[in-house]
JSON list of C-alpha atoms in Angstrom, two decimals:
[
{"chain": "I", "resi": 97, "resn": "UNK", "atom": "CA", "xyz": [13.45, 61.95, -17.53]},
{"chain": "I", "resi": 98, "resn": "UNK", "atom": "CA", "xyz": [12.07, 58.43, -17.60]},
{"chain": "I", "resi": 99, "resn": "UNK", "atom": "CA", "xyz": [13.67, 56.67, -21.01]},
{"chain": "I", "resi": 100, "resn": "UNK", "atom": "CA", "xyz": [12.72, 52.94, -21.45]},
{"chain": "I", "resi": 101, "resn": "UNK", "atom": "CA", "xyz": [14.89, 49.82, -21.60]},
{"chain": "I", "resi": 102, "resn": "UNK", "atom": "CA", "xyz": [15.52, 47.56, -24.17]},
{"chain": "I", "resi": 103, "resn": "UNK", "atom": "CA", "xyz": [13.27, 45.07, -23.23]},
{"chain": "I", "resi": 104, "resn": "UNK", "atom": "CA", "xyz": [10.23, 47.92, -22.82]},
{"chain": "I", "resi": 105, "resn": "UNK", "atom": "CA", "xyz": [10.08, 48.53, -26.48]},
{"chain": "I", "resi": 106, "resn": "UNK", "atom": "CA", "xyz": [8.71, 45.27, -27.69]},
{"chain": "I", "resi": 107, "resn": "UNK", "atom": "CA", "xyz": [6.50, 44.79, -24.78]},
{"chain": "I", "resi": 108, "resn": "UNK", "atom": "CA", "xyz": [5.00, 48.79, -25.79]},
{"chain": "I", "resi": 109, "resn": "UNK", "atom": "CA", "xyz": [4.88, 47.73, -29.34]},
{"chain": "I", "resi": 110, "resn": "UNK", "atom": "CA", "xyz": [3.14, 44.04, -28.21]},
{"chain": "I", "resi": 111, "resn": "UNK", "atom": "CA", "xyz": [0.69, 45.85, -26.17]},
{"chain": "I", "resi": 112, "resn": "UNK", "atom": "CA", "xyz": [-0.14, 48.27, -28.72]},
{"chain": "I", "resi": 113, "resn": "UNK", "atom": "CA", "xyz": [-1.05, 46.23, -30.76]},
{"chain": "I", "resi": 114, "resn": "UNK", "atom": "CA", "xyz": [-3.14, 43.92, -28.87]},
{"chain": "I", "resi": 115, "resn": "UNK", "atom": "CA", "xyz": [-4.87, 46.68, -27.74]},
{"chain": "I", "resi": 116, "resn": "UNK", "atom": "CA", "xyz": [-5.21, 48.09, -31.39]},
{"chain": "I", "resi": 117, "resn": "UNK", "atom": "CA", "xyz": [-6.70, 45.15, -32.58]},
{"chain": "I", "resi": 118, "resn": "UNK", "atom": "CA", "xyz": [-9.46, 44.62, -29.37]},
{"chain": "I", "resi": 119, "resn": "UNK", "atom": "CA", "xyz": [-10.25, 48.09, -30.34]},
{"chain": "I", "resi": 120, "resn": "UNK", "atom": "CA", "xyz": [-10.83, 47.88, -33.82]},
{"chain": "I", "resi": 121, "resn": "UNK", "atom": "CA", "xyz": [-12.53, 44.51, -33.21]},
{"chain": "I", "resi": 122, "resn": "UNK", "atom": "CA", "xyz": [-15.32, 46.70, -30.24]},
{"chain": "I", "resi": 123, "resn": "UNK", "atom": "CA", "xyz": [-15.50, 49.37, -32.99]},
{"chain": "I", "resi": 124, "resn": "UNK", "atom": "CA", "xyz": [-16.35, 46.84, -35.85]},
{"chain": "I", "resi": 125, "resn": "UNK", "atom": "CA", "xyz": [-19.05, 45.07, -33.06]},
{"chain": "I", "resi": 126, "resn": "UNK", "atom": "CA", "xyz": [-20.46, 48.45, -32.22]},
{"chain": "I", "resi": 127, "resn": "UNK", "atom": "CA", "xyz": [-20.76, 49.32, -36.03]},
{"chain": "I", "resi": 128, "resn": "UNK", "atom": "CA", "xyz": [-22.76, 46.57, -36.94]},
{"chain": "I", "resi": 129, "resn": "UNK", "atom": "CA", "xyz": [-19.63, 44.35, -38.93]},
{"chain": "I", "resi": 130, "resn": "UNK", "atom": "CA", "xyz": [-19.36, 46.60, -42.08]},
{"chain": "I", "resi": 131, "resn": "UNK", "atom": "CA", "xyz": [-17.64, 44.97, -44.63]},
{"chain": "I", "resi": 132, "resn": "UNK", "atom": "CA", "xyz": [-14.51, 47.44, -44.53]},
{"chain": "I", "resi": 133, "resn": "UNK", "atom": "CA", "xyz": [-13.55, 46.64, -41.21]},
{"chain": "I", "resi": 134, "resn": "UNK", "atom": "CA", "xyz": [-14.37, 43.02, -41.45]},
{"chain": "I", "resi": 135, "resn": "UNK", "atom": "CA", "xyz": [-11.76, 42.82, -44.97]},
{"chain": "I", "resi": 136, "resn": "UNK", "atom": "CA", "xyz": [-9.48, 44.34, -42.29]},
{"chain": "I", "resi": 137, "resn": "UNK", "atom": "CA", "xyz": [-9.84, 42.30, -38.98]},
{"chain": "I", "resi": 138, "resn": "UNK", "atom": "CA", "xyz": [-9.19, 39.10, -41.07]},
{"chain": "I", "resi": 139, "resn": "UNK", "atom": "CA", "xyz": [-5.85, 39.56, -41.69]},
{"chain": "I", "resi": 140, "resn": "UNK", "atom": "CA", "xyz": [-4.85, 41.83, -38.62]},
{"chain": "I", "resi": 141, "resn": "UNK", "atom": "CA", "xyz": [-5.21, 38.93, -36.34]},
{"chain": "I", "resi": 142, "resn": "UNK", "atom": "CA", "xyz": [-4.06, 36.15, -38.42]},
{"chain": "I", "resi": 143, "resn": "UNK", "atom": "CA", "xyz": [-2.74, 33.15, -37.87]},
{"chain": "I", "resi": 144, "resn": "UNK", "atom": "CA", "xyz": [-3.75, 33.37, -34.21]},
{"chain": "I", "resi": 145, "resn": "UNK", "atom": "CA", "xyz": [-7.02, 34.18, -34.68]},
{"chain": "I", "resi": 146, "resn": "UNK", "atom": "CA", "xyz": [-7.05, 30.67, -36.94]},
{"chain": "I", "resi": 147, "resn": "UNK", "atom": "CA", "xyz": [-5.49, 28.73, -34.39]},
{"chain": "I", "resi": 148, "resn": "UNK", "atom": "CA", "xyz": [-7.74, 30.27, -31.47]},
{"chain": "I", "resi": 149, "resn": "UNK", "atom": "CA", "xyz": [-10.97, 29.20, -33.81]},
{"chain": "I", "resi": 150, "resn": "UNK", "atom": "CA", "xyz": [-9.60, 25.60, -34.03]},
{"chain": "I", "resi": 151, "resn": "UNK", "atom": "CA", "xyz": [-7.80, 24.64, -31.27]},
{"chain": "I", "resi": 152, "resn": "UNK", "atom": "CA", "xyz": [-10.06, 26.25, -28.49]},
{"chain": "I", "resi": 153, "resn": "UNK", "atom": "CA", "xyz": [-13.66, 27.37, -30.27]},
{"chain": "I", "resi": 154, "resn": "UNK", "atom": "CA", "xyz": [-14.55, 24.07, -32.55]},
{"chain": "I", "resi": 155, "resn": "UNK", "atom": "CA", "xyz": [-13.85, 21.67, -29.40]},
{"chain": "I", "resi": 156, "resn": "UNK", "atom": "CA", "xyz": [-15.99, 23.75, -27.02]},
{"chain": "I", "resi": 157, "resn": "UNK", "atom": "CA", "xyz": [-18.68, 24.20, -29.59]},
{"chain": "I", "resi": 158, "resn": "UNK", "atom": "CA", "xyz": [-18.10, 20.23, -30.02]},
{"chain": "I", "resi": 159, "resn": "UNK", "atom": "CA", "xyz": [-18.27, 19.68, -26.27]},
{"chain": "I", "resi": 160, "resn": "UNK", "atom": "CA", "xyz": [-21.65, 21.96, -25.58]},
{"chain": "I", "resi": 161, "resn": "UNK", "atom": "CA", "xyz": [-23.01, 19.92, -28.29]},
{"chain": "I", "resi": 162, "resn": "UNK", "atom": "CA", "xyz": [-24.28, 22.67, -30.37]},
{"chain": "I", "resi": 163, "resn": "UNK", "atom": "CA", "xyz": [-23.42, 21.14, -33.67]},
{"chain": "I", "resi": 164, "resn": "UNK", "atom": "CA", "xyz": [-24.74, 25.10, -35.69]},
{"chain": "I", "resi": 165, "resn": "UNK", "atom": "CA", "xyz": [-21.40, 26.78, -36.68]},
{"chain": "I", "resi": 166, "resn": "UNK", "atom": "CA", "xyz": [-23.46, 30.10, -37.25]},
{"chain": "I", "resi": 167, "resn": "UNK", "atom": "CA", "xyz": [-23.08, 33.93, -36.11]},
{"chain": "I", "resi": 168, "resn": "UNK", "atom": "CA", "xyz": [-25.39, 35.25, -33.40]},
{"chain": "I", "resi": 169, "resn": "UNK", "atom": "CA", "xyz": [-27.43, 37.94, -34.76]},
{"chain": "I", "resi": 170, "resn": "UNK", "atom": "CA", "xyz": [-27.05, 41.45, -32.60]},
{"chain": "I", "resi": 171, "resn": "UNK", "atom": "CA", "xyz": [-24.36, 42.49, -30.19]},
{"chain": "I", "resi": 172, "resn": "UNK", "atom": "CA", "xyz": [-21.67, 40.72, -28.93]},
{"chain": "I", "resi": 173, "resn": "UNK", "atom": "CA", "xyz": [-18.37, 40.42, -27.13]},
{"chain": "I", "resi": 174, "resn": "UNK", "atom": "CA", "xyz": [-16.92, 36.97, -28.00]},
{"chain": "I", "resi": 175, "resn": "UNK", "atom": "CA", "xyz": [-16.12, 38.45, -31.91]},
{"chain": "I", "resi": 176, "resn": "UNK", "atom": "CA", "xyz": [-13.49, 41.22, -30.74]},
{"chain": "I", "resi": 177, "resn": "UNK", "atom": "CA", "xyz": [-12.57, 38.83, -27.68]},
{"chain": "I", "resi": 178, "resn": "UNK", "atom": "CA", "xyz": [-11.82, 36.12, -30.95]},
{"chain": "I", "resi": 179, "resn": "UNK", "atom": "CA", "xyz": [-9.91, 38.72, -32.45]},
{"chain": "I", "resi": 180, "resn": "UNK", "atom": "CA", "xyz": [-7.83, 39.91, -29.18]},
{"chain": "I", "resi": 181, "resn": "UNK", "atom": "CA", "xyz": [-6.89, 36.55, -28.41]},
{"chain": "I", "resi": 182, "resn": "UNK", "atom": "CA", "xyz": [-5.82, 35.80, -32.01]},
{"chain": "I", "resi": 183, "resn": "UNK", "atom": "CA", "xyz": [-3.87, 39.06, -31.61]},
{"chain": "I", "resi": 184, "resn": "UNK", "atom": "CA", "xyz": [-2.20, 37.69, -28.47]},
{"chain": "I", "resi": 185, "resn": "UNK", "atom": "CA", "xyz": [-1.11, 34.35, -29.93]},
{"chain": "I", "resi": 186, "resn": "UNK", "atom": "CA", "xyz": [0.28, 36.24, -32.68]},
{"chain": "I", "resi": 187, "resn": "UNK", "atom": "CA", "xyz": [2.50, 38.47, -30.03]},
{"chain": "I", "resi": 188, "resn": "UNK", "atom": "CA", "xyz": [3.18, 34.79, -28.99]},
{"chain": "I", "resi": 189, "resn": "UNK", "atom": "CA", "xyz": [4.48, 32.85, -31.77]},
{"chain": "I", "resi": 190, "resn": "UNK", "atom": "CA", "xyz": [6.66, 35.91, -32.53]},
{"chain": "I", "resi": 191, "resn": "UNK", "atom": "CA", "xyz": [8.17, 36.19, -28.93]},
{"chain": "I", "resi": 192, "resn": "UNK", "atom": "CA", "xyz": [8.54, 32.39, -29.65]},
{"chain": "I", "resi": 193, "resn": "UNK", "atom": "CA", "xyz": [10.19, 32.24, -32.55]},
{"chain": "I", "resi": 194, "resn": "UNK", "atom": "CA", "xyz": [12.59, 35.06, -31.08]},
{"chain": "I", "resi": 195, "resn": "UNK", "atom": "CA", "xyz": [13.52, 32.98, -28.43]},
{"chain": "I", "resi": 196, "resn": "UNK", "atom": "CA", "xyz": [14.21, 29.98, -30.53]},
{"chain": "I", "resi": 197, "resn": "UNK", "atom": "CA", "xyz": [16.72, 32.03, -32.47]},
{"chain": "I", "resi": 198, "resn": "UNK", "atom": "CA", "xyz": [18.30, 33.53, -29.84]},
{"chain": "I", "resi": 199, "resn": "UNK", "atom": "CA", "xyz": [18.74, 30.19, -28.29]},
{"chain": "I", "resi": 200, "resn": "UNK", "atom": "CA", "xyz": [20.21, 28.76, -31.32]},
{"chain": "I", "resi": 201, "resn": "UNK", "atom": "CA", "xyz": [22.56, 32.08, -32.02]},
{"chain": "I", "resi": 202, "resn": "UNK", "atom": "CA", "xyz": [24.03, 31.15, -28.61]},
{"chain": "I", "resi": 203, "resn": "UNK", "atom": "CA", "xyz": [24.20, 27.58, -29.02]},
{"chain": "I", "resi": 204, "resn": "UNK", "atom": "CA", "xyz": [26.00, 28.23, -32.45]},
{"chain": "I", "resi": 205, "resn": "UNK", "atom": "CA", "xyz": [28.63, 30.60, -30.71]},
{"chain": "I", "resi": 206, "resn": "UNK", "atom": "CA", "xyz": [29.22, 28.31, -27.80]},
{"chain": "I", "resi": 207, "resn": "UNK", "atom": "CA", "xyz": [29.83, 25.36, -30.26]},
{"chain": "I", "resi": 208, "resn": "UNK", "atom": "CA", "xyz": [32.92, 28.02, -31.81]},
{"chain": "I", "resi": 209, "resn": "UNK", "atom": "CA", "xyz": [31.58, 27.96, -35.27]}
]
């Protein structure tokens, strides 16, 4: 019987729900954006999605020089791509932040406080 590790938990759970939210994002594309599903993408994928929108979309919209901040009318990838990649900085910052406190729980018991 195969069982997983430790480690292969969080990795299942971080891939789920990357994958979740790339789905959900196609489905909402394919559906035509109705307003239930948008309500939900929002916060699924937030912060990252927020920090994927300024850090990397603004600049290259800056750089192309299209100064129009609108929506394309019709069918299109980059919305659940923006929504995947928001998901994966999320799975990010938390693997992140786990490290950080990991690192200081050590540092902490090391020092023999």
């Amino acid at each position: 019987m195969n069982t997983l590790g430790p480690r292969s938990v969080p990795r299942l759970i971080s891939v789920g729900y990357v994958g979740l939210v790339l789905a959900v994002a196609l489905a909402d594309e394919i559906a035509g954006h109705p307003s239930a599903l948008d309500a939900a993408m929002t916060p699924a994928a937030f912060p990252g999605s927020i920090l994927v929108l300024v850090s990397v979309l603004y600049p290259l919209n800056l750089l192309a020089g299209d100064d129009s901040f609108e929506g394309e009318s019709g069918f299109s990838l980059l919305t659940p791509l923006f929504h995947g990649t928001g998901a994966l900085v999320n799975v990010l910052i938390v693997w992140a932040v786990i490290a950080f406190v990991r690192h200081f729980r050590n540092e902490a018991r090391r020092s023999g406080r």
